[in-house]
Coordinates of C-alpha atoms and ligand atoms in Angstrom, one line a residue:
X916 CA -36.4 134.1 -62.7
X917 CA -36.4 136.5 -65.6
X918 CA -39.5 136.8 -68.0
X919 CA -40.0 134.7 -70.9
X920 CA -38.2 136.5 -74.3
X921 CA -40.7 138.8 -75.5
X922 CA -39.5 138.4 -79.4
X923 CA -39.9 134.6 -78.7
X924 CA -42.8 132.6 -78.6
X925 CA -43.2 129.4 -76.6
X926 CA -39.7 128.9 -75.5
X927 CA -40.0 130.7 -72.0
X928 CA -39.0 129.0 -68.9
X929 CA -41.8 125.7 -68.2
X930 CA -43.0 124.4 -65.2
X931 CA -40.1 122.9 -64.2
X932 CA -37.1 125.4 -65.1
X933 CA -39.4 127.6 -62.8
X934 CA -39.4 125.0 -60.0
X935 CA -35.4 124.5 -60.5
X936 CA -34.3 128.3 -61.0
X937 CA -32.7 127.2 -63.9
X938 CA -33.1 128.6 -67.2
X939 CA -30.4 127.8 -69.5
X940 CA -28.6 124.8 -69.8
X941 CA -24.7 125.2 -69.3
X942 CA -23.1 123.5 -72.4
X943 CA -20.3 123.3 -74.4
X944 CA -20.4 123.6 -78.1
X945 CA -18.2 122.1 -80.6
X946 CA -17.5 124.4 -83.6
X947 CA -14.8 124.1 -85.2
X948 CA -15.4 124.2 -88.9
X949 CA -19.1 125.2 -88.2
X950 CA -20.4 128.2 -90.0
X951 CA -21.6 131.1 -87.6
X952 CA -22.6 134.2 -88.4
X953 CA -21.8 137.8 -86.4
X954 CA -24.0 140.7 -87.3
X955 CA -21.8 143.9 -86.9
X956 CA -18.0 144.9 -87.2
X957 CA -17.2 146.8 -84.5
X958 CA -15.4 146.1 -81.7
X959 CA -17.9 144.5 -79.9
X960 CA -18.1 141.6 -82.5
X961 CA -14.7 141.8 -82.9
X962 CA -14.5 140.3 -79.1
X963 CA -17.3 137.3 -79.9
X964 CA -15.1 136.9 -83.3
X965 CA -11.8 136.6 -81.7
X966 CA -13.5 134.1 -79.1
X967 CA -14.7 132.1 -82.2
X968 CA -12.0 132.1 -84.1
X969 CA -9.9 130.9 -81.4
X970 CA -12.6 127.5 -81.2
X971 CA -11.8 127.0 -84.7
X972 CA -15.1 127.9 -85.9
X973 CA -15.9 129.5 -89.9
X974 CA -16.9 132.8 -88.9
X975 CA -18.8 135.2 -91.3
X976 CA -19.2 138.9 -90.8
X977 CA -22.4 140.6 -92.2
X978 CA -21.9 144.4 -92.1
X979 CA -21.5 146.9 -94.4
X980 CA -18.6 148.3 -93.5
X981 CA -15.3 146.3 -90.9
X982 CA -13.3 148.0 -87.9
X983 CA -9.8 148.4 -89.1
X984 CA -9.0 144.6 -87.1
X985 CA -11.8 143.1 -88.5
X986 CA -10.6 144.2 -91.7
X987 CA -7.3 142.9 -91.4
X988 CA -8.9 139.8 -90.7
X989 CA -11.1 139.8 -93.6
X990 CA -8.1 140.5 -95.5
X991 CA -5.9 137.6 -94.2
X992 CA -8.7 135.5 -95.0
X993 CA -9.4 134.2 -91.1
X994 CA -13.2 135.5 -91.6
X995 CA -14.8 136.1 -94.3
X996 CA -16.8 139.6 -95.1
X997 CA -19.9 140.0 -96.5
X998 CA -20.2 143.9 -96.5
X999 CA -24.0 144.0 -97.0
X1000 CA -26.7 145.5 -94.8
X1001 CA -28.2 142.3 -92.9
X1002 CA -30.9 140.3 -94.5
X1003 CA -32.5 137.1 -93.0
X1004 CA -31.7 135.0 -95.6
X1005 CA -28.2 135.4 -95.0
X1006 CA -28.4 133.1 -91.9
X1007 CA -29.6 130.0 -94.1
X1008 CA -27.2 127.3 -93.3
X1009 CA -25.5 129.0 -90.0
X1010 CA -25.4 127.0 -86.8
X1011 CA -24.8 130.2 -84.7
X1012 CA -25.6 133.5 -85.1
X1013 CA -24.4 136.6 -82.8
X1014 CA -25.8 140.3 -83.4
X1015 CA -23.4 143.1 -81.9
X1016 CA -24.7 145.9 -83.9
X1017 CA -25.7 149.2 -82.2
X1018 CA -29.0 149.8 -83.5
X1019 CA -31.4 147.7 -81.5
X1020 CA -33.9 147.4 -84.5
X1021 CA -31.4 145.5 -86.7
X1022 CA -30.6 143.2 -83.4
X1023 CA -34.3 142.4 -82.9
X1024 CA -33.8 141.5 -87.1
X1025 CA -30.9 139.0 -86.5
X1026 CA -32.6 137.7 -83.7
X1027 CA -36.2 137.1 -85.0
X1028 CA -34.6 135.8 -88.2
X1029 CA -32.5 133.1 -86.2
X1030 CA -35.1 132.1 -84.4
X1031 CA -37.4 131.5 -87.1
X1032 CA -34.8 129.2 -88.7
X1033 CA -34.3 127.7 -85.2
X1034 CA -30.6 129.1 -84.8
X1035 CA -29.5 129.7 -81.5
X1036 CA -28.4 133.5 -81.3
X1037 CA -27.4 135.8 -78.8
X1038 CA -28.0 139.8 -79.1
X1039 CA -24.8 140.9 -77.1
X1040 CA -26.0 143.1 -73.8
X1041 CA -29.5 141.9 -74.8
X1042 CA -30.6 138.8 -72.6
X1043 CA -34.2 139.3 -73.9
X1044 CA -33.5 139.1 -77.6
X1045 CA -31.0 136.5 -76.8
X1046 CA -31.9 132.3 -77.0
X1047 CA -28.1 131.7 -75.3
X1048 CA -25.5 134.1 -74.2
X1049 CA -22.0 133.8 -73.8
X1050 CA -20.6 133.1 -69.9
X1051 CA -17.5 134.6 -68.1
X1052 CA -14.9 132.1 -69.1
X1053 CA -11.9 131.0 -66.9
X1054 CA -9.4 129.7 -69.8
X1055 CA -7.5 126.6 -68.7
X1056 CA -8.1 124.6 -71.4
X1057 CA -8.6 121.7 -71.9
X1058 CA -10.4 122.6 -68.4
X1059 CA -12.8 125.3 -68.7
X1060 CA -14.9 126.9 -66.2
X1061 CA -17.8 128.8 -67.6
X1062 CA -20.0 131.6 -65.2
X1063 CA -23.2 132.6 -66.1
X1064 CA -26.1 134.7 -65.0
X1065 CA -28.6 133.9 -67.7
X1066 CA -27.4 137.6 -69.1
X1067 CA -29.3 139.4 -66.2
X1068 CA -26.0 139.8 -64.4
X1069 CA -22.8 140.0 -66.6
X1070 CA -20.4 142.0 -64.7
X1071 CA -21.8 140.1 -61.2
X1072 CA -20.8 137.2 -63.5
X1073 CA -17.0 138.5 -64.3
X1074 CA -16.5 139.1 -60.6
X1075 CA -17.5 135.7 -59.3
X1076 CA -14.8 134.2 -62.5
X1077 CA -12.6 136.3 -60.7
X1078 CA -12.8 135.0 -57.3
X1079 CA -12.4 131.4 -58.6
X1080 CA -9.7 132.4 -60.7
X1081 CA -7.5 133.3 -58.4
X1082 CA -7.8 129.9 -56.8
X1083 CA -7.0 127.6 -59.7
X1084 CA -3.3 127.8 -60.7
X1085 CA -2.9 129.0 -64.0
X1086 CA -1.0 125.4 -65.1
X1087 CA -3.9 123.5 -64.1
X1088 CA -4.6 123.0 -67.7
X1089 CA -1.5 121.4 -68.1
X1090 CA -2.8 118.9 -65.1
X1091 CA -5.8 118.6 -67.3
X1092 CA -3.5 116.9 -70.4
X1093 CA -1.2 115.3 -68.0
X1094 CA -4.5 113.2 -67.0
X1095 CA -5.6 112.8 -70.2
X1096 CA -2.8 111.8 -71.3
X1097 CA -2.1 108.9 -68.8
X1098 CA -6.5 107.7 -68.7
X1099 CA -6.5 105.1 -71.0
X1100 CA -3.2 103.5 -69.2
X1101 CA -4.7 103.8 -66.1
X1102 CA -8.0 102.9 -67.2
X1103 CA -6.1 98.9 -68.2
X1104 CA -4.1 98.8 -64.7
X1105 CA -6.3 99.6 -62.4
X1106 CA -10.0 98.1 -61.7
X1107 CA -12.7 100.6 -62.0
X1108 CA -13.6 100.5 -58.1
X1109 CA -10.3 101.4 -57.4
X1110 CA -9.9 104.3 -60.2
X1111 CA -11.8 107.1 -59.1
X1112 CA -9.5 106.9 -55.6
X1113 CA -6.2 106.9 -57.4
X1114 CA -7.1 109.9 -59.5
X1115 CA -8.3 111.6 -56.5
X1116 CA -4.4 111.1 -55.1
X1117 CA -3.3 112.4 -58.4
X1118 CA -5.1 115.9 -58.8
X1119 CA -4.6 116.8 -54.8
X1120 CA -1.3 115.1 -54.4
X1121 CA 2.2 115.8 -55.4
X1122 CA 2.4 114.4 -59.0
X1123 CA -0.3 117.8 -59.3
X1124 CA 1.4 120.3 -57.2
X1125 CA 4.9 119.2 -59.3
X1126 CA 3.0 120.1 -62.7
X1127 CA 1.5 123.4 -60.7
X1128 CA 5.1 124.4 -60.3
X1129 CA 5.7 123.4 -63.9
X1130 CA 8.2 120.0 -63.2
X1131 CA 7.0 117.9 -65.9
X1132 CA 9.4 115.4 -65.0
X1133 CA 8.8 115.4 -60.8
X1134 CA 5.6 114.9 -62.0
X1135 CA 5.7 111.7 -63.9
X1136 CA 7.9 110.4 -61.2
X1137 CA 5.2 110.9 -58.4
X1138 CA 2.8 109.3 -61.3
X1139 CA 4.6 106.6 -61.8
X1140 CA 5.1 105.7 -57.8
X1141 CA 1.1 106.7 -56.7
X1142 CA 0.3 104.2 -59.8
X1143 CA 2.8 101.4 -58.6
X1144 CA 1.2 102.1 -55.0
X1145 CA -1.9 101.7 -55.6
X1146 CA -1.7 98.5 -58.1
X1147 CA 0.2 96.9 -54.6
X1148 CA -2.7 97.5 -52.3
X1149 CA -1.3 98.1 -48.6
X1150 CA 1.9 100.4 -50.7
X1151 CA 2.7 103.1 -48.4
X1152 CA 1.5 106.3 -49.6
X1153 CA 4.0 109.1 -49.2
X1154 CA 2.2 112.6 -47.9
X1155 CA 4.1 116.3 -49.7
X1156 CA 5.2 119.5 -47.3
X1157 CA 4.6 123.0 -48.5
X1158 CA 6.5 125.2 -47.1
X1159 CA 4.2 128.8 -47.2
X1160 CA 5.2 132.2 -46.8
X1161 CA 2.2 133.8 -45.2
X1162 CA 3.7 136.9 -45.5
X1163 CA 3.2 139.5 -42.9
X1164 CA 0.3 138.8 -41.3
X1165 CA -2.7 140.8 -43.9
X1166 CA -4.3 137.5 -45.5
X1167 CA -4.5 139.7 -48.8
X1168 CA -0.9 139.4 -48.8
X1169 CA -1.1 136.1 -49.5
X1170 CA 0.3 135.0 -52.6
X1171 CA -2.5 133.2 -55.0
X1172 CA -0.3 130.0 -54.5
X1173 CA -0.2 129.6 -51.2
X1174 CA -4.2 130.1 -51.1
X1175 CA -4.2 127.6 -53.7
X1176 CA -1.8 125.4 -51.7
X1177 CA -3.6 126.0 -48.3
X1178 CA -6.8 124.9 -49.4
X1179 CA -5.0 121.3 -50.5
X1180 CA -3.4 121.0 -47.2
X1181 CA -5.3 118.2 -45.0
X1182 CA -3.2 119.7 -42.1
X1183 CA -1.6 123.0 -40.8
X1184 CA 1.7 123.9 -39.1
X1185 CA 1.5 127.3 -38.0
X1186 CA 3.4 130.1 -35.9
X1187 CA 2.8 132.8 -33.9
X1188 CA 3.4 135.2 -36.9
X1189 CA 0.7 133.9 -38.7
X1190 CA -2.7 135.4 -37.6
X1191 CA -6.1 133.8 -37.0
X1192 CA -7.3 135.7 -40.4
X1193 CA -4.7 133.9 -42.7
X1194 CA -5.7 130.5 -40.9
X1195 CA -9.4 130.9 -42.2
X1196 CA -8.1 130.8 -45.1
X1197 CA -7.2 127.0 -45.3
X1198 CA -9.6 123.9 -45.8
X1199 CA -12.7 124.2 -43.1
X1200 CA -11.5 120.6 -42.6
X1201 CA -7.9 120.9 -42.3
X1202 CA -6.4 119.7 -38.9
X1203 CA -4.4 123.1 -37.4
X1204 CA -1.4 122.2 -35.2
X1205 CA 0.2 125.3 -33.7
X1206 CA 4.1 125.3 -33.7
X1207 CA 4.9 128.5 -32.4
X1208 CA 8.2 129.1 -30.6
X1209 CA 7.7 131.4 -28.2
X1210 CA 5.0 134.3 -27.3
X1211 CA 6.8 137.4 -28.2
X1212 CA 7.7 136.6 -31.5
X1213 CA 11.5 136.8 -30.5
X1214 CA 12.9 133.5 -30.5
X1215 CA 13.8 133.2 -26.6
X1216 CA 11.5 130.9 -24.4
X1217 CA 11.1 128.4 -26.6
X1218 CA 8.2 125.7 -26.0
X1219 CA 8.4 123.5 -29.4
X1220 CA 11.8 123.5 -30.5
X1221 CA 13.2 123.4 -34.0
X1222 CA 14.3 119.5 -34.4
X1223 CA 10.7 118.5 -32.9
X1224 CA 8.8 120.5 -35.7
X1225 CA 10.9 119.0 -38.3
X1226 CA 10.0 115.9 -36.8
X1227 CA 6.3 116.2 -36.7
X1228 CA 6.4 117.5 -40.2
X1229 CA 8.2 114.3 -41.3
X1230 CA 5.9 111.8 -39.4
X1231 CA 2.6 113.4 -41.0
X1232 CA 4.2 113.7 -44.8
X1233 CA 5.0 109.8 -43.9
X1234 CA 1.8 108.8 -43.1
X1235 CA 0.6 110.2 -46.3
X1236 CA -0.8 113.9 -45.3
X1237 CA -0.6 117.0 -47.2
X1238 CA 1.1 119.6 -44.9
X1239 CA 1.1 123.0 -45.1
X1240 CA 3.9 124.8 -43.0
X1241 CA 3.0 128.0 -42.5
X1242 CA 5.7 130.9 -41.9
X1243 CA 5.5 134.4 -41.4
X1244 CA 7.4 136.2 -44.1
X1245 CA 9.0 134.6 -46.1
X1246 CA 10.1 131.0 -45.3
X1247 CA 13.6 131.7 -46.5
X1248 CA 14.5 135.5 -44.5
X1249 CA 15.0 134.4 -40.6
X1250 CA 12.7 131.7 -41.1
X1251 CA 15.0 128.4 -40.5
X1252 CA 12.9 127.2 -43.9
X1253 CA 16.5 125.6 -44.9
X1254 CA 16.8 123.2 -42.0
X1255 CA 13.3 122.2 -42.6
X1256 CA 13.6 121.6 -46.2
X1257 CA 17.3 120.0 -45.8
X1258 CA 14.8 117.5 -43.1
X1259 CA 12.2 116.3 -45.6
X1260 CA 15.0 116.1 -48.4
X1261 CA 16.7 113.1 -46.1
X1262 CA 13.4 111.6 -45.7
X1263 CA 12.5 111.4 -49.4
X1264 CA 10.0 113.8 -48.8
X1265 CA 8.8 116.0 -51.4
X1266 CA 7.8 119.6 -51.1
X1267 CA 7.4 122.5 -52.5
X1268 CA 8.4 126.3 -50.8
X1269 CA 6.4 129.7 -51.5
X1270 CA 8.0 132.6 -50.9
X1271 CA 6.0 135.2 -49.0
X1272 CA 6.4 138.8 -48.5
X1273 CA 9.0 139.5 -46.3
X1274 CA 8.7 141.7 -43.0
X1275 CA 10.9 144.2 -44.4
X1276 CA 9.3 144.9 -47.3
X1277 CA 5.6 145.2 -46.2
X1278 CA 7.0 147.7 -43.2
X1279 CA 8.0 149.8 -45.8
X1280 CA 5.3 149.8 -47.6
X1281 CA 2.9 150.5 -44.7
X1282 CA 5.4 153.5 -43.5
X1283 CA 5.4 154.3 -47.1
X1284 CA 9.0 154.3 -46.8
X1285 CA 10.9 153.2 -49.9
X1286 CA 14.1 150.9 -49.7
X1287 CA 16.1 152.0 -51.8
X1288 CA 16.3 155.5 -53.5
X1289 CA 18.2 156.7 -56.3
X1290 CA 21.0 158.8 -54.3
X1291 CA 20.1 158.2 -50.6
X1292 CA 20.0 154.6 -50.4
X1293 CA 21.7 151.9 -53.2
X1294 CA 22.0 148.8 -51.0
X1295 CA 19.4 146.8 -48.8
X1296 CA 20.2 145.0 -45.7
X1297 CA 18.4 142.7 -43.6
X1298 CA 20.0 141.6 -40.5
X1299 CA 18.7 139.5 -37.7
X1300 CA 18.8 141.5 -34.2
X1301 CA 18.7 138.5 -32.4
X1302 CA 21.1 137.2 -30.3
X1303 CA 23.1 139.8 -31.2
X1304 CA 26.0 138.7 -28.9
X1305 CA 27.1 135.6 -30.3
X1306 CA 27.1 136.6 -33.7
X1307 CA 29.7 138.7 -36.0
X1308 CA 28.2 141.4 -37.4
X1309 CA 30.0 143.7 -39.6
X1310 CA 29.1 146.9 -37.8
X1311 CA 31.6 149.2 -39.7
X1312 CA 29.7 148.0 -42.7
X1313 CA 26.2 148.0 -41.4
X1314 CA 27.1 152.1 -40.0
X1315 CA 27.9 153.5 -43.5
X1316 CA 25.7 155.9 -45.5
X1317 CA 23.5 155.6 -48.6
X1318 CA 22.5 152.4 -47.7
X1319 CA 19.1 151.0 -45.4
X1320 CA 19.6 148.5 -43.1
X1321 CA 16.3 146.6 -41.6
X1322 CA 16.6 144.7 -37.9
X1323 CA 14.5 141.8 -37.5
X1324 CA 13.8 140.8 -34.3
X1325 CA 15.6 143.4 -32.5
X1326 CA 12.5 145.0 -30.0
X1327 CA 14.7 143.2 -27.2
X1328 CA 18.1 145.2 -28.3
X1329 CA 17.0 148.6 -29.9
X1330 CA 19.7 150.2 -27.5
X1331 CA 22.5 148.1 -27.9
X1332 CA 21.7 148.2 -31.6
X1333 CA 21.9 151.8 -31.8
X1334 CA 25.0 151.9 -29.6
X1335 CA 26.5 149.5 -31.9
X1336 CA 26.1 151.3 -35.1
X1337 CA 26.6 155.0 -33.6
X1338 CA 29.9 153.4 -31.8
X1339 CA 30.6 152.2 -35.9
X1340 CA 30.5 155.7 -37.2
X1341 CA 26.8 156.1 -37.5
X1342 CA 26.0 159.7 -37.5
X1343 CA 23.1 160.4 -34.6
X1344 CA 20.8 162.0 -36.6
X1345 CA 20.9 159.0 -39.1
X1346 CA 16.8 158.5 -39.8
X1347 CA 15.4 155.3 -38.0
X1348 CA 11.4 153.6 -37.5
X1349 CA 10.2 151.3 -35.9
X1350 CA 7.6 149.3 -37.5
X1351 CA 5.1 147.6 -35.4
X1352 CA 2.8 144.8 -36.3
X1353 CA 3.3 145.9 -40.3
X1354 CA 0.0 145.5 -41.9
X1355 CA -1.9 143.9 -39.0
X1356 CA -4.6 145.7 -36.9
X1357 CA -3.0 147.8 -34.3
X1358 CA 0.0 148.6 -37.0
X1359 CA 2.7 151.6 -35.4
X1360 CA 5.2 153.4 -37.1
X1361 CA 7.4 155.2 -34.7
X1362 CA 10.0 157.9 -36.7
X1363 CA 12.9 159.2 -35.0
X1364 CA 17.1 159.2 -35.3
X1365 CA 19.4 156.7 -34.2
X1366 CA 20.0 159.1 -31.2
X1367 CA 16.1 158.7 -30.2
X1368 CA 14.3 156.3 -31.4
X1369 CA 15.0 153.5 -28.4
X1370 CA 13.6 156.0 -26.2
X1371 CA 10.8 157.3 -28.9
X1372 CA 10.2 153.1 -28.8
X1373 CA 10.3 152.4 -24.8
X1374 CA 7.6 155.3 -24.5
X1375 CA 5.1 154.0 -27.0
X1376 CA 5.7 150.5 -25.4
X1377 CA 6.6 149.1 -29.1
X1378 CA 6.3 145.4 -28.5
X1379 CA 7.5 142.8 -31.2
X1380 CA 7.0 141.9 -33.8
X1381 CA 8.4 145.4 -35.0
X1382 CA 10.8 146.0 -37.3
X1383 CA 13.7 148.7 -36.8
X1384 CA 14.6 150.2 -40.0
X1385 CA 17.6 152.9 -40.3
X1386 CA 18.9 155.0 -43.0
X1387 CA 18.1 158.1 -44.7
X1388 CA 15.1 157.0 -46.6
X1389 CA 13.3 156.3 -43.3
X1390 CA 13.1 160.5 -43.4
X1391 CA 11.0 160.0 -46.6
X1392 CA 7.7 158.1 -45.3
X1393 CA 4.4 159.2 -43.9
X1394 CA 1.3 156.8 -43.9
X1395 CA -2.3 157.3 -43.7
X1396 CA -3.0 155.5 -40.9
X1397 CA -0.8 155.2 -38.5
X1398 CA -1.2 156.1 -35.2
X1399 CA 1.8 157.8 -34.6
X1400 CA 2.8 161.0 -33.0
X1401 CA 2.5 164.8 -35.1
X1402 CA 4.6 164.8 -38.2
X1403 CA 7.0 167.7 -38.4
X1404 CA 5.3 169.3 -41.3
X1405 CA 8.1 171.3 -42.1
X1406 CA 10.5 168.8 -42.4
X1407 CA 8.6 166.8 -45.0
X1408 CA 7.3 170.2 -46.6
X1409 CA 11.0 170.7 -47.2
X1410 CA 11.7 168.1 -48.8
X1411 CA 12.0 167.9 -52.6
X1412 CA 11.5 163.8 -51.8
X1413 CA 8.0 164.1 -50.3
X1414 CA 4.8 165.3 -52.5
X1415 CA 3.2 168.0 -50.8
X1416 CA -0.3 166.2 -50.5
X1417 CA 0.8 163.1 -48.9
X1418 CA 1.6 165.4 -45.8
X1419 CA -1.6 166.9 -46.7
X1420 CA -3.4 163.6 -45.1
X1421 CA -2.3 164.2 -41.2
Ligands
SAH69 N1 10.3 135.0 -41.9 C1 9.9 136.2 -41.4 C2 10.8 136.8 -40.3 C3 10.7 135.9 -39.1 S1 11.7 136.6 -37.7 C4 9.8 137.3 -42.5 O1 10.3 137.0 -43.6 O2 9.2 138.3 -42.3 C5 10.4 137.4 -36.8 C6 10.6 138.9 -36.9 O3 10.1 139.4 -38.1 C7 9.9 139.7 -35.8 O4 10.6 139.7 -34.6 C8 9.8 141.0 -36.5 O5 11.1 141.7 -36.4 C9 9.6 140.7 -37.9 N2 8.2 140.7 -38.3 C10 7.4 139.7 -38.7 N3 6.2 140.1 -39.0 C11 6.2 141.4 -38.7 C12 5.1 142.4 -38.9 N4 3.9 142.1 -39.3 N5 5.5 143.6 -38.5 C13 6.7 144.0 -38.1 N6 7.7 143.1 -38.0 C14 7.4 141.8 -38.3

């Protein structure tokens, strides 16, 4: 509990603000067309201004002289000026007054004279000259969500609006007028007991998750079938699928929508791939069903197979669940996400797919190995290293220079993979790594040539998931934390490629 204002007399926290903690009430304010007054034009009234402006309100600037914005302003007639030194008078009539000046006497001024007249002001960075203060605002208006610390804590304040920012999609205000748009009509179909349910089914449900993605038309569709349902009590309720690219296994590398998307989920489909750490990151409530293939990340003893996950995902979406299916990567690169979607698509299931950060490109970026590289490397492949044998690989292709090409899955294979692409015309010095576990604890990079790396990879007992990676550009990388074998200092020294100081680190 902060002190009472000194400069203010009697309006210091009572009894029972001190008994609740809480000092200020959170409130919205309607101004548009409302005079307010801002004391100072500098930049820091310029941000208030711009924040008033914006809520439509009639904003007038005491101070002798403007910034060269504020000016502009003045002089497009959006504020208007009064370039005087501040006097109290000049708050008759205002319903707001802010004071941004830097010189703290003329602050304690604007703030004595509002409160005199009974005007709420607020003394910017000055909680104790201050009756109200402005919060951290996340902007998805209509819906607004404003954080506050009763001034004591601003940028504790900003840091918490960022944490909840980055779990509301930034559409959601477009949610917001889709429901208001639609209250009144559901307000005369359905009876009030009933209500509060169906727009629960809205905002977690599909007809949401189709405006999140910006469908405005798979939107009123789902509307129009949740309304139906529910005015036929005992309608079947149809569940959604989201098909989630976890990424590679560091829950940071989530993208913001599948966090947003795995806290809707009411249960979880997950793999091996996808590590305890990303899981915690779902609904405390949300059932977890593991679906993993196998043990060793290679898709050989399988325990689950595909048709019976595609299956279970159908039977919960029917019976009205929200299901997350979590992959690691990205759903779409080795994942089979294309049977799965082609499975709900027959049932009349809708869903939504998230693309995650692929394998390929976080082992790069924790070998600090780029892909591609003017000169050295102007294509990008990814090929599976699975069951290498049945499939028809172009190998003459896969062998040539200036290009990288990334195995997935092909631990198991290194030396037939190596054979393969040497036998092609691969030269045996040709760069390689292995990359294993790519951003997860434990993470390996092992460098070597086509020539050595199976045996660089046997002796380090690289197990999957790993990533081989070949081409010239795997010569460029060198990581900080890696535990991998001495660098050949020399080598990297040598090279025009490599700044000096990132060898500098081992
Ligand atoms: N859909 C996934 C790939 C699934 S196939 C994606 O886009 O990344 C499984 C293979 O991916 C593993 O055998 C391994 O080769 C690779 N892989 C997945 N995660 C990995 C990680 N964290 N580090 C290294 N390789 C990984």
């Amino acid at each position: 509990m902060r002190p009472a204002p000194q400069s203010a007399s009697g309006d210091g926290p009572g009894l029972s603000a001190a008994a609740s903690g809480l000092d200020h009430l959170p409130i919205f304010l309607q101004l548009r067309a409302t005079p307010v007054a801002v004391v100072g034009g500098g930049q820091v009234a310029e941000r208030k201004i711009k924040l008033l402006l914006r809520v439509g309100a009639h904003v007038t600037v005491i101070a002798p002289r403007l910034c060269e914005t504020l000016a502009a302003r003045a002089a497009a007639g959006s504020l208007t000026h009064r370039a005087e030194a501040f006097a109290p008078e000049q708050l008759e009539g205002m319903r707001l007054v802010i004071a941004a000046t830097d010189r703290t006497e003329v602050n304690a001024a604007v703030s004595a004279a509002a409160r005199a007249r009974a005007i709420p002001v607020n003394v910017v960075d000055d909680a104790g000259l201050s009756s109200c203060y402005f919060p951290a605002i996340i902007d998805r208006a209509p819906l607004i969500v404003a954080v506050g610390s009763g001034g004591q804590a601003p940028v504790l304040a900003r840091w918490v609006r960022e944490q909840i920012e980055a779990l509301l999609p930034a559409t959601l205000g477009s949610l917001a007028r889709f429901i208001g748009e639609r209250r009144r009509r559901v307000q005369r179909a359905l009876a009030p007991g009933v209500r509060a349910a169906f727009w629960e089914r809205i905002v977690r449900g599909a007809a949401a998750t189709h405006i999140l993605m910006g469908d405005a038309h798979g939107a009123r569709g789902e509307f129009e079938r949740e309304l139906h349902a529910a005015q036929l009590s005992g309608a079947r309720r149809i569940g959604e699928v989201y098909l989630i690219g976890a990424g590679p296994g560091d829950p940071d590398l989530l993208t913001l929508r599948a966090l947003q998307l795995l806290q809707q989920a009411d249960v979880i489909l997950y793999d091996r791939l996808v590590p305890e750490a990303i899981l915690e990151r779902a609904r405390r409530d949300a059932r977890r069903v593991f679906v993993g293939k196998d043990s060793t990340c290679e898709p050989r003893r399988t325990h689950i197979d595909q048709a019976q996950i595609e299956e279970l995902m159908v039977r919960l979406a029917c019976s009205g669940e929200r299901v997350a299916r979590l992959k690691g990567g990205d759903p779409f690169v080795f994942g089979r996400g294309g049977e799965e979607i082609h499975a709900l698509a027959r049932h009349g299931i809708p869903f939504i797919i998230v693309p995650g950060i692929t394998a390929a490109l976080a082992a790069a970026a924790a070998a600090a190995i780029p892909l591609t590289q003017r000169t050295i490397a102007q294509s990008l492949t990814f090929v599976t290293g699975h069951a290498l044998d049945e499939q028809t690989l172009d190998w003459a292709a896969l062998a040539r220079p200036h290009q990288t090409v990334v195995f997935y899955m092909g631990v198991a294979h290194l030396e037939h993979i190596c054979a393969r692409l040497g036998a092609a015309g691969a030269q045996p010095i040709l760069p390689a790594a292995l990359i294993e576990r790519a951003t997860l604890p434990g993470q390996r990079v092992v460098r070597g040539t086509l020539a050595s790396i199976a045996a660089l990879a046997r002796e380090a007992r690289i197990t999957p998931p790993a990533l081989l990676l070949v081409g010239e550009v795997a010569a460029l990388g060198t990581e900080a934390t890696a535990a991998e074998g001495p660098v050949d200092l020399d080598r990297h020294l040598d090279n025009p490629l490599v700044p000096a100081e990132d060898t500098s680190e081992h």
